[in-house]
C-alpha cells in the first residue's frame, strides 16, 4: 500500500503536479510520510511485506550494467 502511494505521488510529481488534489498537500510530503511509515515499521519489526517474490529483474539489470 505504501509503496504504491509513493509511486503514485512520485509519478504525479514527475508529471509536473506539485499539490495533491485530494489533500491539498505537496506530493513530496506524501512521499516523505510514506517512507517514514515504512522505515518505522521496519525498525519496529512489524512490517508486513506483501511484495511479490523477487524476479529476474535485478540479475538482468546487473548483467546489462556489466556489458557497458
mmCIF file of C-alpha atoms in Angstrom, residues 4 9 30 39 59:
data_model
loop_
_atom_site.group_PDB
_atom_site.id
_atom_site.type_symbol
_atom_site.label_atom_id
_atom_site.label_comp_id
_atom_site.label_asym_id
_atom_site.label_seq_id
_atom_site.Cartn_x
_atom_site.Cartn_y
_atom_site.Cartn_z
ATOM 1 C CA UNK A 4 2.047 2.162 -4.322
ATOM 2 C CA UNK A 9 2.798 10.605 -5.777
ATOM 3 C CA UNK A 30 3.146 12.446 0.924
ATOM 4 C CA UNK A 39 11.057 2.885 7.926
ATOM 5 C CA UNK A 59 20.035 -10.014 -12.196
#
